[in-house]
mmCIF file of C-alpha atoms in Angstrom:
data_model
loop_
_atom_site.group_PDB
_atom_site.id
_atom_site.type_symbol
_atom_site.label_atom_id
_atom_site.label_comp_id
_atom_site.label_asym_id
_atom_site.label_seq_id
_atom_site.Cartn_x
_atom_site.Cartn_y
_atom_site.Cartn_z
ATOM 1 C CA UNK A 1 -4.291 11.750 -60.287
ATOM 2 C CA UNK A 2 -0.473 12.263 -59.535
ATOM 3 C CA UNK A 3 -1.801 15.673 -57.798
ATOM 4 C CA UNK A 4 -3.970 13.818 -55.591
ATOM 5 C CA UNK A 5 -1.090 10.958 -54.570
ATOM 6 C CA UNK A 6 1.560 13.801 -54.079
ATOM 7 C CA UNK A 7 -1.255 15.958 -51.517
ATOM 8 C CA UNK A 8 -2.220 12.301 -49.975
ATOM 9 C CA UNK A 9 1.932 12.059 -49.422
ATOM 10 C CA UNK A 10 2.217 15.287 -48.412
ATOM 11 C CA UNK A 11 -0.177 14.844 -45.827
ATOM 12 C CA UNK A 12 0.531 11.792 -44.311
ATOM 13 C CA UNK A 13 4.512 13.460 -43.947
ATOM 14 C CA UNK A 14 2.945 16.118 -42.036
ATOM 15 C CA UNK A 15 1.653 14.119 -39.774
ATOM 16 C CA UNK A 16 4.424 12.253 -38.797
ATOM 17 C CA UNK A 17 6.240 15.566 -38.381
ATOM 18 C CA UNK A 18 3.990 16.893 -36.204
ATOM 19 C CA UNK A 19 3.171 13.682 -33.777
ATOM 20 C CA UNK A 20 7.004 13.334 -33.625
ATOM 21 C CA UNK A 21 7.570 16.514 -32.818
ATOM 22 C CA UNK A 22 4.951 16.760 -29.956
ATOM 23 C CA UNK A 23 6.749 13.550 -28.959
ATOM 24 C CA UNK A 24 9.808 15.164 -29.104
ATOM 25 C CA UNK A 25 8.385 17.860 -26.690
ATOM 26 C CA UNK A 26 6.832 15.077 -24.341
ATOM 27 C CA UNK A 27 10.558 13.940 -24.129
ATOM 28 C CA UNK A 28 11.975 17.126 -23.633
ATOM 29 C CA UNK A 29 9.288 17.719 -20.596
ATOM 30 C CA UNK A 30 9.877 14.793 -18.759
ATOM 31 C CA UNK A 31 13.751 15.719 -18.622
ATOM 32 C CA UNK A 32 13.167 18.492 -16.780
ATOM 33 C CA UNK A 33 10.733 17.348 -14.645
ATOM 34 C CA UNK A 34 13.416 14.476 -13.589
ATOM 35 C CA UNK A 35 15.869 16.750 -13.248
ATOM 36 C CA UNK A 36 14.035 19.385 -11.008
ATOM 37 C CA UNK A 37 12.315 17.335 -9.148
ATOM 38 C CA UNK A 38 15.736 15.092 -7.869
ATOM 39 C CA UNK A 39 17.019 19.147 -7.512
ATOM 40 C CA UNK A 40 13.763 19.767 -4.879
ATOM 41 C CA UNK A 41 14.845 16.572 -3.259
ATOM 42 C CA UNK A 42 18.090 17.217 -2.459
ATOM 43 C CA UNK A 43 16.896 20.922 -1.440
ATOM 44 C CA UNK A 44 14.778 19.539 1.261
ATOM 45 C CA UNK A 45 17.856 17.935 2.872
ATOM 46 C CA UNK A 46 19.270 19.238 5.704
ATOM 47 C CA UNK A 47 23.076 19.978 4.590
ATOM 48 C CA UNK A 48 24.375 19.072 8.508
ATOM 49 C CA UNK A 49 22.643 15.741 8.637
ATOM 50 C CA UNK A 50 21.990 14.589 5.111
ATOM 51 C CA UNK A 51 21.229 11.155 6.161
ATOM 52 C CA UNK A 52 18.825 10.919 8.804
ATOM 53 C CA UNK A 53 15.453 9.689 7.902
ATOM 54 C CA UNK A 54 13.611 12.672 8.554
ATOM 55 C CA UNK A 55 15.682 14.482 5.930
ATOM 56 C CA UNK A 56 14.967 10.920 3.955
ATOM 57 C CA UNK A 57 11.010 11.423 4.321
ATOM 58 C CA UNK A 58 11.377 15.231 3.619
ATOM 59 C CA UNK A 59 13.236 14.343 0.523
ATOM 60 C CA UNK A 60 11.020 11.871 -0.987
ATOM 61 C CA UNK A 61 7.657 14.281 0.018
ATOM 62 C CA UNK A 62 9.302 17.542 -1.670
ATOM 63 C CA UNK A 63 9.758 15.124 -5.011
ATOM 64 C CA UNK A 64 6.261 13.534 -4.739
ATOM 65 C CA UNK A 65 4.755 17.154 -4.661
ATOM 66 C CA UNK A 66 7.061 18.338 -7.292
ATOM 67 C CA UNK A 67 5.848 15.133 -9.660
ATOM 68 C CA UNK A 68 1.990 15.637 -8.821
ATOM 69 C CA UNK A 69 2.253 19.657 -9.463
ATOM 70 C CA UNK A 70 4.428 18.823 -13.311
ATOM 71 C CA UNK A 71 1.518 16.131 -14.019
ATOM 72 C CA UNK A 72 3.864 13.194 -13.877
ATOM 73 C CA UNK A 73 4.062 10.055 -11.851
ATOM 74 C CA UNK A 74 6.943 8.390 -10.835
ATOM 75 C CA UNK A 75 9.466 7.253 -7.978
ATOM 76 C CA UNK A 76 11.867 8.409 -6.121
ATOM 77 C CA UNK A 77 14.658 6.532 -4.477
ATOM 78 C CA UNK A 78 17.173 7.644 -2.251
ATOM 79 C CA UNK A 79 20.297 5.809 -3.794
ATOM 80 C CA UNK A 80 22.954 7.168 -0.388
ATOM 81 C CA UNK A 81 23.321 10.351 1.938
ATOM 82 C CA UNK A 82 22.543 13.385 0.470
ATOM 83 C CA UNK A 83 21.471 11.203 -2.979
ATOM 84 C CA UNK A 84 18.495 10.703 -4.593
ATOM 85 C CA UNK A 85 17.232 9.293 -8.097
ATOM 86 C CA UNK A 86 13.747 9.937 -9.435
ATOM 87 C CA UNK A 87 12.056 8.641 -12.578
ATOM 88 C CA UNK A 88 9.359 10.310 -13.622
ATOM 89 C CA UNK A 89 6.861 9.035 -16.636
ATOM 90 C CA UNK A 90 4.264 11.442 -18.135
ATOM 91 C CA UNK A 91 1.876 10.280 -21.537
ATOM 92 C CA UNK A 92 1.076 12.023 -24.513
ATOM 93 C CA UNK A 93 -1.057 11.583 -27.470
ATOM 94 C CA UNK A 94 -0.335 12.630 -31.171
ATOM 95 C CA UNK A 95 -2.252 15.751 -32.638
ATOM 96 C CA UNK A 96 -2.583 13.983 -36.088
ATOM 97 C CA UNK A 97 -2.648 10.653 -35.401
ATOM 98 C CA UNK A 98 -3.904 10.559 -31.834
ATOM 99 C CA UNK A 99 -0.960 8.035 -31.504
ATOM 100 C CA UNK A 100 -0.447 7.915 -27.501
ATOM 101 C CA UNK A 101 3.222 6.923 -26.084
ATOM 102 C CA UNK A 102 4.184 7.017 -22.429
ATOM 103 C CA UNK A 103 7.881 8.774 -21.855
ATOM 104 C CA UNK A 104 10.442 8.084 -18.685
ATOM 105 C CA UNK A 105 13.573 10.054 -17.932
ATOM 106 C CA UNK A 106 15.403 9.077 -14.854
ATOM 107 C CA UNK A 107 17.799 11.622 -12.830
ATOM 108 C CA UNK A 108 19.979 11.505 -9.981
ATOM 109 C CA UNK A 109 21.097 14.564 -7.693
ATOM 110 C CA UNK A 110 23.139 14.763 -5.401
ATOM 111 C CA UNK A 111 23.612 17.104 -2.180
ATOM 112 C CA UNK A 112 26.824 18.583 -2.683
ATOM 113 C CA UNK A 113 28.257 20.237 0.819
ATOM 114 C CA UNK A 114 31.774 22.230 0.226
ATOM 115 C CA UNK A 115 34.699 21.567 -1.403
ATOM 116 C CA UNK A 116 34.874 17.474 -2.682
ATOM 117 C CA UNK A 117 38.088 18.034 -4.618
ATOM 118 C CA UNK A 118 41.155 19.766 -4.502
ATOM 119 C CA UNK A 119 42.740 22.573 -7.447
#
């Protein structure tokens, strides 16, 4: 009896390591994808104009592909000139427990043109 509680335990811990971890790599995704796509924002602005709405549009259609191709949705705002924040979301389901959790990571980059500050 006390074998079969302790394996019952034992498997029940497992689970829960396992669906946290794959949560834990859901999180760890949706960084990046936050963070690289606000990066292939800011790349699609021109560095002479940075504010003009055609670099605006280009901006926001670079992160929208970079979103769709990662499997994420999301939004992306353009917070000033040469600026723009995106949150992206992306779902995931536990192995185990088939537990499902939705993860968002928001991430700001900016277009940085020279020198900003003085040795």
């Amino acid at each position: 009896m006390w074998f079969v509680v302790v394996a019952a335990g034992l498997l029940v811990a497992g689970a829960l390591v396992v669906d946290v971890g794959a949560k834990v790599r859901t999180t760890t995704q949706v960084d990046i994808i936050a963070n690289e796509t606000a990066r292939c924002a800011t790349g699609a602005i021109d560095p002479r104009t940075r504010a003009s709405n055609t670099d605006v549009e280009k901006a926001v259609r670079a992160a929208q592909t970079c979103l769709a191709r990662s499997g994420a949705t999301g939004a992306v705002t353009v917070t000033g000139p040469g600026e723009i924040t995106v949150t992206a979301s992306k779902s995931g389901s536990g192995p185990w427990t088939g537990r499902t959790w939705t993860i968002s990571r928001a991430a700001t980059a900016r277009l940085n043109i020279g020198v900003e500050t003085g040795q």
